[in-house]
Amino acid sequence: MNPLTIPIIATKQAKSQDAALWDEVKRIFEGFERTAFAKELQAVFENLHDEELLEVLEKTRWTGRPGYPIRVIWRTIIASYMLDIPTIEGLRRRLVDPFIAVLCGIHSDAEIPSRFAYYRFIKKLIAHKELIEKCMAKTIETLKKHLPGFMETICVDSTDIETYVNWRRKPLSDKDAGWGWRRNQDGEEEKYPGYKMHLVGDATYEIPLIPLVTPANANDSPIMIPMLEKNKTLVKGFSPKFVIGDKGYDATENYRATVEDFKAVPIIDLNLRALKGKPDRFENIANEYGTPYCAWRIPMVFWGYDKRQKRLKYRCPQACGKSGCTWIDKCSKSSYGQVVKLRLKDDYRRFIRFPRHTKRWKKLYNMRTAIERIFSRLKTDGEGRLVNHRIRGLHKITLNCLLSVWVMQAKELDDLTKRDKVIY
């Protein structure tokens, strides 16, 4: 016998043993993953607060054959959002897996709903969009009970939702869609056909609220107040203290409505390009950021907010220890220096509760990036249902956005429940 065959055989046996070991490890971890997903999916089913919706949908079946159970179809659709399955046929193929099927209430291949049953069910969901938003509000209200300070600091923004059409075909097969602009991965602007999802999100906990969908060519600024009013109408306890937005929301009406209607502080960056070439009645009184000038045209120092008079207070820079002025005795005989008070309602856009040059304003504005992270999680790095779908039409896109946000809210509620169990 060749002595070299002994180590060769031993090596082959070792490799086969290693392969068997790795197969066993994979099987164990797969079992852990399936168990974790089963718990998460079951928790999402419980946290959706969808009983009212399902009861109304079940009442629509008052004649004809019983058909597939409403709750089964609903659960399979929610599972498709958990698994990022873009199509109905892809969902039906996945339901052949007994593990997923049993979690949704299916116990045989014959019980898997047909694609036509799904199409009819989606039409019913679109017809009950207002009821879906009402149920979403209940989930948000439950989140508020668990999270102190929830919905006090909110941020607003929009993201692109591309429709499923051939770009080169004109006119577009999606009659509701519009052409919008977005930045690609290289930072370059590109045109796309589709829609925008306008969203309000909590900046502290990074949780989305109820969205609003428009064609892609809609401007962001006029959508801000209707979006806030929609959430205020549906969600109990929606009373933000700060509303954060980028330059796209820099409009006088947004400032006025935020202060007067919502009793909140607008933290919105100025679009200085919009000020060029326009008459400014405060040109000789304050700069573009709202900081007033003294008699010698030197920017004054912000000295707080007078709640009783609802005015911003500014003091002489020399009296506050700032260098650059030697004429303090000519402005005021008092050592306190000259004082200027500005009313917010004189210019809500320029005079805000926290001036833009203060650390407080900058700290609050930096929280605006929370909405970008919310969009990233909703799109799941390009694999979520907001990106990977086969949908066209405003009503279907709106339903897709609502369900994506609702499932995310339910998952956040599940995470909070787990944390409470660990803490207590």
GROMACS .gro file of C-alpha atoms in nm:
model
  424
    1MET     CA    1   0.000   0.000   0.000
    2ASN     CA    2   0.126   0.337  -0.091
    3PRO     CA    3   0.198   0.526   0.234
    4LEU     CA    4   0.096   0.852   0.069
    5THR     CA    5  -0.266   0.735   0.048
    6ILE     CA    6  -0.305   0.741   0.426
    7PRO     CA    7  -0.275   1.119   0.476
    8ILE     CA    8  -0.475   1.174   0.157
    9ILE     CA    9  -0.763   0.963   0.293
   10ALA     CA   10  -0.735   1.137   0.629
   11THR     CA   11  -0.747   1.475   0.459
   12LYS     CA   12  -1.058   1.378   0.260
   13GLN     CA   13  -1.227   1.252   0.576
   14ALA     CA   14  -1.139   1.574   0.758
   15LYS     CA   15  -1.281   1.784   0.474
   16SER     CA   16  -1.602   1.581   0.469
   17GLN     CA   17  -1.631   1.615   0.845
   18ASP     CA   18  -1.576   1.992   0.820
   19ALA     CA   19  -1.841   2.016   0.549
   20ALA     CA   20  -2.087   1.819   0.761
   21LEU     CA   21  -2.005   2.041   1.058
   22TRP     CA   22  -2.064   2.357   0.858
   23ASP     CA   23  -2.390   2.218   0.723
   24GLU     CA   24  -2.503   2.154   1.078
   25VAL     CA   25  -2.401   2.505   1.186
   26LYS     CA   26  -2.590   2.656   0.891
   27ARG     CA   27  -2.895   2.447   0.977
   28ILE     CA   28  -2.885   2.565   1.340
   29PHE     CA   29  -2.843   2.931   1.243
   30GLU     CA   30  -3.117   2.899   0.984
   31GLY     CA   31  -3.341   2.768   1.258
   32PHE     CA   32  -3.251   3.068   1.476
   33GLU     CA   33  -3.321   3.309   1.190
   34ARG     CA   34  -3.655   3.147   1.113
   35THR     CA   35  -3.756   3.157   1.479
   36ALA     CA   36  -3.654   3.525   1.506
   37PHE     CA   37  -3.842   3.614   1.186
   38ALA     CA   38  -4.150   3.424   1.306
   39LYS     CA   39  -4.153   3.623   1.630
   40GLU     CA   40  -4.100   3.952   1.447
   41LEU     CA   41  -4.374   3.882   1.191
   42GLN     CA   42  -4.618   3.778   1.462
   43ALA     CA   43  -4.538   4.095   1.656
   44VAL     CA   44  -4.600   4.307   1.346
   45PHE     CA   45  -4.940   4.140   1.299
   46GLU     CA   46  -5.029   4.231   1.658
   47ASN     CA   47  -4.896   4.589   1.648
   48LEU     CA   48  -5.073   4.702   1.330
   49HIS     CA   49  -5.401   4.781   1.508
   50ASP     CA   50  -5.585   4.668   1.197
   51GLU     CA   51  -5.899   4.515   1.350
   52GLU     CA   52  -6.127   4.795   1.235
   53LEU     CA   53  -5.992   4.768   0.880
   54LEU     CA   54  -6.033   4.390   0.865
   55GLU     CA   55  -6.387   4.406   1.005
   56VAL     CA   56  -6.490   4.652   0.734
   57LEU     CA   57  -6.322   4.443   0.462
   58GLU     CA   58  -6.494   4.126   0.583
   59LYS     CA   59  -6.833   4.300   0.559
   60THR     CA   60  -6.774   4.356   0.187
   61ARG     CA   61  -6.833   3.983   0.138
   62TRP     CA   62  -7.208   3.970   0.172
   63THR     CA   63  -7.286   3.751  -0.130
   64GLY     CA   64  -7.132   3.483  -0.351
   65ARG     CA   65  -6.877   3.220  -0.258
   66PRO     CA   66  -6.679   3.265   0.064
   67GLY     CA   67  -6.348   3.288  -0.122
   68TYR     CA   68  -6.010   3.313   0.046
   69PRO     CA   69  -6.010   3.443   0.406
   70ILE     CA   70  -5.956   3.818   0.429
   71ARG     CA   71  -5.716   3.788   0.721
   72VAL     CA   72  -5.501   3.535   0.534
   73ILE     CA   73  -5.464   3.757   0.227
   74TRP     CA   74  -5.392   4.058   0.448
   75ARG     CA   75  -5.123   3.875   0.644
   76THR     CA   76  -4.953   3.749   0.330
   77ILE     CA   77  -4.937   4.104   0.194
   78ILE     CA   78  -4.782   4.227   0.518
   79ALA     CA   79  -4.532   3.939   0.501
   80SER     CA   80  -4.436   4.050   0.149
   81TYR     CA   81  -4.338   4.389   0.292
   82MET     CA   82  -4.136   4.221   0.566
   83LEU     CA   83  -3.955   4.007   0.306
   84ASP     CA   84  -3.931   4.280   0.037
   85ILE     CA   85  -4.111   4.069  -0.224
   86PRO     CA   86  -4.198   4.306  -0.514
   87THR     CA   87  -4.463   4.109  -0.706
   88ILE     CA   88  -4.777   3.907  -0.640
   89GLU     CA   89  -4.640   3.605  -0.825
   90GLY     CA   90  -4.319   3.627  -0.624
   91LEU     CA   91  -4.529   3.625  -0.306
   92ARG     CA   92  -4.727   3.321  -0.422
   93ARG     CA   93  -4.407   3.133  -0.500
   94ARG     CA   94  -4.270   3.218  -0.157
   95LEU     CA   95  -4.587   3.090   0.011
   96VAL     CA   96  -4.498   2.739  -0.108
   97ASP     CA   97  -4.251   2.749   0.183
   98PRO     CA   98  -4.454   2.593   0.468
   99PHE     CA   99  -4.277   2.806   0.728
  100ILE     CA  100  -4.399   3.136   0.579
  101ALA     CA  101  -4.739   2.993   0.481
  102VAL     CA  102  -4.826   2.864   0.829
  103LEU     CA  103  -4.736   3.199   0.987
  104CYS     CA  104  -4.991   3.363   0.756
  105GLY     CA  105  -5.261   3.103   0.822
  106ILE     CA  106  -5.212   2.882   0.511
  107HIS     CA  107  -5.182   2.505   0.564
  108SER     CA  108  -5.181   2.367   0.210
  109ASP     CA  109  -5.098   2.472  -0.146
  110ALA     CA  110  -5.468   2.483  -0.229
  111GLU     CA  111  -5.516   2.759   0.030
  112ILE     CA  112  -5.269   2.995  -0.138
  113PRO     CA  113  -5.477   3.283  -0.284
  114SER     CA  114  -5.481   3.327  -0.659
  115ARG     CA  115  -5.330   3.634  -0.820
  116PHE     CA  116  -5.678   3.753  -0.915
  117ALA     CA  117  -5.782   3.733  -0.551
  118TYR     CA  118  -5.487   3.958  -0.464
  119TYR     CA  119  -5.580   4.205  -0.740
  120ARG     CA  120  -5.935   4.232  -0.609
  121PHE     CA  121  -5.811   4.269  -0.253
  122ILE     CA  122  -5.570   4.550  -0.346
  123LYS     CA  123  -5.859   4.737  -0.508
  124LYS     CA  124  -6.049   4.710  -0.179
  125LEU     CA  125  -5.749   4.843   0.014
  126ILE     CA  126  -5.723   5.141  -0.221
  127ALA     CA  127  -6.093   5.215  -0.169
  128HIS     CA  128  -6.037   5.215   0.209
  129LYS     CA  129  -5.725   5.437   0.213
  130GLU     CA  130  -5.874   5.672   0.474
  131LEU     CA  131  -5.941   5.377   0.705
  132ILE     CA  132  -5.582   5.256   0.664
  133GLU     CA  133  -5.458   5.601   0.768
  134LYS     CA  134  -5.693   5.593   1.066
  135CYS     CA  135  -5.549   5.257   1.177
  136MET     CA  136  -5.196   5.390   1.123
  137ALA     CA  137  -5.281   5.676   1.359
  138LYS     CA  138  -5.365   5.421   1.631
  139THR     CA  139  -5.022   5.263   1.592
  140ILE     CA  140  -4.861   5.608   1.618
  141GLU     CA  141  -5.063   5.687   1.931
  142THR     CA  142  -4.942   5.361   2.087
  143LEU     CA  143  -4.584   5.461   2.007
  144LYS     CA  144  -4.642   5.793   2.180
  145LYS     CA  145  -4.741   5.612   2.501
  146HIS     CA  146  -4.406   5.432   2.507
  147LEU     CA  147  -4.181   5.720   2.400
  148PRO     CA  148  -4.147   6.039   2.608
  149GLY     CA  149  -4.126   6.348   2.391
  150PHE     CA  150  -4.243   6.164   2.080
  151MET     CA  151  -4.360   6.397   1.798
  152GLU     CA  152  -4.229   6.709   1.976
  153THR     CA  153  -3.940   6.762   1.733
  154ILE     CA  154  -4.038   6.667   1.381
  155CYS     CA  155  -3.870   6.700   1.041
  156VAL     CA  156  -4.025   6.713   0.696
  157ASP     CA  157  -3.889   6.614   0.357
  158SER     CA  158  -3.974   6.419   0.041
  159THR     CA  159  -3.816   6.130  -0.148
  160ASP     CA  160  -3.842   6.004  -0.503
  161ILE     CA  161  -4.066   5.706  -0.585
  162GLU     CA  162  -4.006   5.588  -0.939
  163THR     CA  163  -4.299   5.441  -1.131
  164TYR     CA  164  -4.275   5.114  -1.325
  165VAL     CA  165  -4.275   5.242  -1.683
  166ASN     CA  166  -4.055   5.258  -1.990
  167TRP     CA  167  -3.874   5.591  -1.969
  168ARG     CA  168  -3.827   5.619  -2.345
  169ARG     CA  169  -4.191   5.570  -2.429
  170LYS     CA  170  -4.378   5.898  -2.463
  171PRO     CA  171  -4.630   5.973  -2.339
  172LEU     CA  172  -4.577   5.771  -2.023
  173SER     CA  173  -4.804   5.471  -1.973
  174ASP     CA  174  -4.861   5.596  -1.616
  175LYS     CA  175  -5.098   5.889  -1.668
  176ASP     CA  176  -5.075   6.005  -1.304
  177ALA     CA  177  -4.695   6.025  -1.291
  178GLY     CA  178  -4.487   6.337  -1.340
  179TRP     CA  179  -4.124   6.410  -1.420
  180GLY     CA  180  -3.905   6.508  -1.126
  181TRP     CA  181  -3.541   6.565  -1.043
  182ARG     CA  182  -3.320   6.373  -0.803
  183ARG     CA  183  -2.951   6.321  -0.730
  184ASN     CA  184  -2.792   5.992  -0.826
  185GLN     CA  185  -2.512   5.812  -0.641
  186ASP     CA  186  -2.252   6.034  -0.809
  187GLY     CA  187  -2.424   6.348  -0.683
  188GLU     CA  188  -2.542   6.448  -1.028
  189GLU     CA  189  -2.897   6.558  -1.097
  190GLU     CA  190  -3.108   6.331  -1.315
  191LYS     CA  191  -3.466   6.326  -1.433
  192TYR     CA  192  -3.704   6.045  -1.336
  193PRO     CA  193  -4.073   5.961  -1.397
  194GLY     CA  194  -4.286   5.891  -1.095
  195TYR     CA  195  -4.394   6.038  -0.766
  196LYS     CA  196  -4.280   6.199  -0.442
  197MET     CA  197  -4.354   6.069  -0.096
  198HIS     CA  198  -4.378   6.363   0.143
  199LEU     CA  199  -4.318   6.251   0.498
  200VAL     CA  200  -4.320   6.381   0.854
  201GLY     CA  201  -4.080   6.202   1.086
  202ASP     CA  202  -3.991   6.224   1.453
  203ALA     CA  203  -3.638   6.364   1.467
  204THR     CA  204  -3.557   6.218   1.808
  205TYR     CA  205  -3.662   5.855   1.757
  206GLU     CA  206  -3.646   5.851   1.374
  207ILE     CA  207  -3.996   5.710   1.328
  208PRO     CA  208  -4.215   5.809   1.031
  209LEU     CA  209  -4.570   5.937   1.063
  210ILE     CA  210  -4.845   5.943   0.795
  211PRO     CA  211  -4.712   6.021   0.444
  212LEU     CA  212  -4.859   6.212   0.152
  213VAL     CA  213  -4.793   6.115  -0.212
  214THR     CA  214  -4.793   6.352  -0.510
  215PRO     CA  215  -4.663   6.341  -0.870
  216ALA     CA  216  -4.288   6.401  -0.896
  217ASN     CA  217  -4.329   6.747  -1.049
  218ALA     CA  218  -4.507   6.883  -0.738
  219ASN     CA  219  -4.319   7.143  -0.536
  220ASP     CA  220  -4.232   7.052  -0.176
  221SER     CA  221  -4.314   7.387  -0.016
  222PRO     CA  222  -4.696   7.397  -0.065
  223ILE     CA  223  -4.726   7.037   0.064
  224MET     CA  224  -4.579   7.103   0.409
  225ILE     CA  225  -4.883   7.258   0.580
  226PRO     CA  226  -5.143   7.013   0.433
  227MET     CA  227  -4.918   6.727   0.546
  228LEU     CA  228  -4.895   6.865   0.901
  229GLU     CA  229  -5.271   6.930   0.909
  230LYS     CA  230  -5.338   6.574   0.796
  231ASN     CA  231  -5.131   6.430   1.079
  232LYS     CA  232  -5.289   6.669   1.328
  233THR     CA  233  -5.638   6.560   1.220
  234LEU     CA  234  -5.568   6.186   1.235
  235VAL     CA  235  -5.322   6.150   1.523
  236LYS     CA  236  -5.427   6.241   1.876
  237GLY     CA  237  -5.157   6.430   2.062
  238PHE     CA  238  -4.986   6.562   1.748
  239SER     CA  239  -4.854   6.892   1.884
  240PRO     CA  240  -4.496   6.953   1.769
  241LYS     CA  241  -4.272   7.212   1.933
  242PHE     CA  242  -4.020   7.230   1.649
  243VAL     CA  243  -4.071   7.177   1.275
  244ILE     CA  244  -3.744   7.123   1.086
  245GLY     CA  245  -3.708   7.156   0.708
  246ASP     CA  246  -3.451   7.236   0.444
  247LYS     CA  247  -3.442   7.531   0.200
  248GLY     CA  248  -3.717   7.375  -0.009
  249TYR     CA  249  -3.971   7.473   0.259
  250ASP     CA  250  -3.852   7.834   0.289
  251ALA     CA  251  -4.183   8.011   0.227
  252THR     CA  252  -4.361   8.279   0.429
  253GLU     CA  253  -4.684   8.082   0.455
  254ASN     CA  254  -4.500   7.781   0.604
  255TYR     CA  255  -4.352   8.002   0.876
  256ARG     CA  256  -4.680   8.174   0.951
  257ALA     CA  257  -4.885   7.855   0.971
  258THR     CA  258  -4.622   7.680   1.184
  259VAL     CA  259  -4.621   7.963   1.439
  260GLU     CA  260  -4.989   8.060   1.442
  261ASP     CA  261  -5.171   7.733   1.366
  262PHE     CA  262  -4.938   7.475   1.524
  263LYS     CA  263  -4.779   7.696   1.795
  264ALA     CA  264  -4.439   7.556   1.697
  265VAL     CA  265  -4.099   7.701   1.612
  266PRO     CA  266  -4.001   7.670   1.244
  267ILE     CA  267  -3.640   7.557   1.201
  268ILE     CA  268  -3.606   7.612   0.826
  269ASP     CA  269  -3.294   7.715   0.640
  270LEU     CA  270  -3.308   8.032   0.430
  271ASN     CA  271  -3.297   8.015   0.053
  272LEU     CA  272  -3.089   8.328  -0.005
  273ARG     CA  273  -3.122   8.299  -0.382
  274ALA     CA  274  -3.490   8.380  -0.349
  275LEU     CA  275  -3.405   8.714  -0.180
  276LYS     CA  276  -3.191   8.847  -0.465
  277GLY     CA  277  -3.347   9.124  -0.669
  278LYS     CA  278  -3.655   9.155  -0.446
  279PRO     CA  279  -3.748   9.462  -0.239
  280ASP     CA  280  -3.672   9.423   0.131
  281ARG     CA  281  -3.838   9.655   0.380
  282PHE     CA  282  -3.598   9.539   0.652
  283GLU     CA  283  -3.285   9.606   0.446
  284ASN     CA  284  -3.171   9.897   0.666
  285ILE     CA  285  -3.292   9.736   0.990
  286ALA     CA  286  -3.157   9.379   0.986
  287ASN     CA  287  -2.947   9.148   0.772
  288GLU     CA  288  -3.084   8.853   0.573
  289TYR     CA  289  -3.071   8.626   0.882
  290GLY     CA  290  -3.279   8.863   1.094
  291THR     CA  291  -3.000   9.012   1.309
  292PRO     CA  292  -3.071   9.388   1.355
  293TYR     CA  293  -2.815   9.661   1.307
  294CYS     CA  294  -2.729   9.927   1.562
  295ALA     CA  295  -2.715  10.296   1.471
  296TRP     CA  296  -2.363  10.243   1.334
  297ARG     CA  297  -2.474   9.944   1.123
  298ILE     CA  298  -2.303   9.684   1.339
  299PRO     CA  299  -2.490   9.354   1.401
  300MET     CA  300  -2.633   9.350   1.751
  301VAL     CA  301  -2.614   9.064   2.005
  302PHE     CA  302  -2.912   8.832   2.062
  303TRP     CA  303  -3.017   8.852   2.427
  304GLY     CA  304  -3.308   8.613   2.455
  305TYR     CA  305  -3.680   8.603   2.385
  306ASP     CA  306  -3.946   8.799   2.572
  307LYS     CA  307  -4.238   8.558   2.608
  308ARG     CA  308  -4.475   8.819   2.744
  309GLN     CA  309  -4.425   9.062   2.458
  310LYS     CA  310  -4.341   8.787   2.205
  311ARG     CA  311  -4.039   8.976   2.086
  312LEU     CA  312  -3.674   8.901   2.020
  313LYS     CA  313  -3.435   9.106   2.231
  314TYR     CA  314  -3.102   9.239   2.099
  315ARG     CA  315  -2.842   9.449   2.281
  316CYS     CA  316  -2.558   9.678   2.187
  317PRO     CA  317  -2.250   9.467   2.096
  318GLN     CA  318  -2.008   9.694   2.284
  319ALA     CA  319  -2.215   9.676   2.604
  320CYS     CA  320  -2.214   9.295   2.578
  321GLY     CA  321  -1.836   9.282   2.560
  322LYS     CA  322  -1.807   9.255   2.184
  323SER     CA  323  -1.534   9.466   2.027
  324GLY     CA  324  -1.574   9.676   1.716
  325CYS     CA  325  -1.767   9.978   1.841
  326THR     CA  326  -1.645  10.287   2.029
  327TRP     CA  327  -1.957  10.502   2.004
  328ILE     CA  328  -2.163  10.344   2.284
  329ASP     CA  329  -2.190  10.676   2.468
  330LYS     CA  330  -2.349  10.833   2.160
  331CYS     CA  331  -2.617  10.563   2.125
  332SER     CA  332  -2.733  10.536   2.485
  333LYS     CA  333  -2.647  10.706   2.813
  334SER     CA  334  -2.710  10.380   3.000
  335SER     CA  335  -2.427  10.132   3.056
  336TYR     CA  336  -2.672   9.860   2.947
  337GLY     CA  337  -2.650   9.993   2.594
  338GLN     CA  338  -2.907  10.028   2.323
  339VAL     CA  339  -3.183   9.764   2.315
  340VAL     CA  340  -3.389   9.660   2.011
  341LYS     CA  341  -3.695   9.433   2.028
  342LEU     CA  342  -3.839   9.271   1.717
  343ARG     CA  343  -4.187   9.121   1.683
  344LEU     CA  344  -4.203   8.776   1.524
  345LYS     CA  345  -4.517   8.857   1.327
  346ASP     CA  346  -4.342   9.142   1.147
  347ASP     CA  347  -4.155   8.881   0.942
  348TYR     CA  348  -4.208   8.518   1.042
  349ARG     CA  349  -3.957   8.411   0.780
  350ARG     CA  350  -3.667   8.617   0.915
  351PHE     CA  351  -3.749   8.670   1.284
  352ILE     CA  352  -3.785   8.328   1.453
  353ARG     CA  353  -3.784   8.214   1.813
  354PHE     CA  354  -3.421   8.097   1.791
  355PRO     CA  355  -3.218   8.309   1.547
  356ARG     CA  356  -3.027   8.114   1.286
  357HIS     CA  357  -2.683   8.210   1.414
  358THR     CA  358  -2.741   8.062   1.761
  359LYS     CA  359  -2.612   7.723   1.874
  360ARG     CA  360  -2.966   7.615   1.965
  361TRP     CA  361  -3.088   7.668   1.609
  362LYS     CA  362  -2.788   7.489   1.456
  363LYS     CA  363  -2.829   7.193   1.694
  364LEU     CA  364  -3.197   7.159   1.606
  365TYR     CA  365  -3.134   7.195   1.232
  366ASN     CA  366  -2.870   6.921   1.243
  367MET     CA  367  -3.148   6.684   1.355
  368ARG     CA  368  -3.298   6.718   1.006
  369THR     CA  369  -3.078   6.430   0.888
  370ALA     CA  370  -3.312   6.196   1.080
  371ILE     CA  371  -3.560   6.209   0.792
  372GLU     CA  372  -3.287   6.100   0.549
  373ARG     CA  373  -3.212   5.796   0.765
  374ILE     CA  374  -3.584   5.714   0.777
  375PHE     CA  375  -3.596   5.718   0.396
  376SER     CA  376  -3.287   5.497   0.380
  377ARG     CA  377  -3.444   5.239   0.610
  378LEU     CA  378  -3.773   5.247   0.419
  379LYS     CA  379  -3.591   5.185   0.094
  380THR     CA  380  -3.364   4.921   0.256
  381ASP     CA  381  -3.060   5.037   0.061
  382GLY     CA  382  -3.235   5.001  -0.275
  383GLU     CA  383  -3.410   4.670  -0.206
  384GLY     CA  384  -3.724   4.782  -0.023
  385ARG     CA  385  -4.076   4.798  -0.164
  386LEU     CA  386  -4.047   5.172  -0.226
  387VAL     CA  387  -3.772   5.103  -0.481
  388ASN     CA  388  -3.816   4.744  -0.595
  389HIS     CA  389  -4.177   4.722  -0.712
  390ARG     CA  390  -4.391   4.668  -1.023
  391ILE     CA  391  -4.650   4.935  -0.956
  392ARG     CA  392  -4.786   5.232  -1.151
  393GLY     CA  393  -5.067   5.476  -1.082
  394LEU     CA  394  -5.110   5.729  -0.801
  395HIS     CA  395  -5.353   5.518  -0.596
  396LYS     CA  396  -5.138   5.204  -0.601
  397ILE     CA  397  -4.819   5.398  -0.526
  398THR     CA  398  -4.995   5.569  -0.235
  399LEU     CA  399  -5.106   5.232  -0.096
  400ASN     CA  400  -4.751   5.099  -0.134
  401CYS     CA  401  -4.612   5.396   0.062
  402LEU     CA  402  -4.875   5.368   0.335
  403LEU     CA  403  -4.812   4.998   0.392
  404SER     CA  404  -4.433   5.043   0.387
  405VAL     CA  405  -4.450   5.313   0.654
  406TRP     CA  406  -4.711   5.124   0.858
  407VAL     CA  407  -4.501   4.807   0.871
  408MET     CA  408  -4.201   5.011   0.980
  409GLN     CA  409  -4.404   5.168   1.262
  410ALA     CA  410  -4.518   4.823   1.377
  411LYS     CA  411  -4.159   4.696   1.376
  412GLU     CA  412  -4.051   4.995   1.586
  413LEU     CA  413  -4.331   4.920   1.833
  414ASP     CA  414  -4.209   4.561   1.855
  415ASP     CA  415  -3.855   4.679   1.926
  416LEU     CA  416  -3.985   4.904   2.204
  417THR     CA  417  -4.176   4.615   2.359
  418LYS     CA  418  -3.861   4.403   2.359
  419ARG     CA  419  -3.662   4.682   2.527
  420ASP     CA  420  -3.929   4.724   2.795
  421LYS     CA  421  -3.911   4.353   2.870
  422VAL     CA  422  -3.533   4.369   2.902
  423ILE     CA  423  -3.543   4.679   3.128
  424TYR     CA  424  -3.824   4.569   3.353
   0.00000   0.00000   0.00000
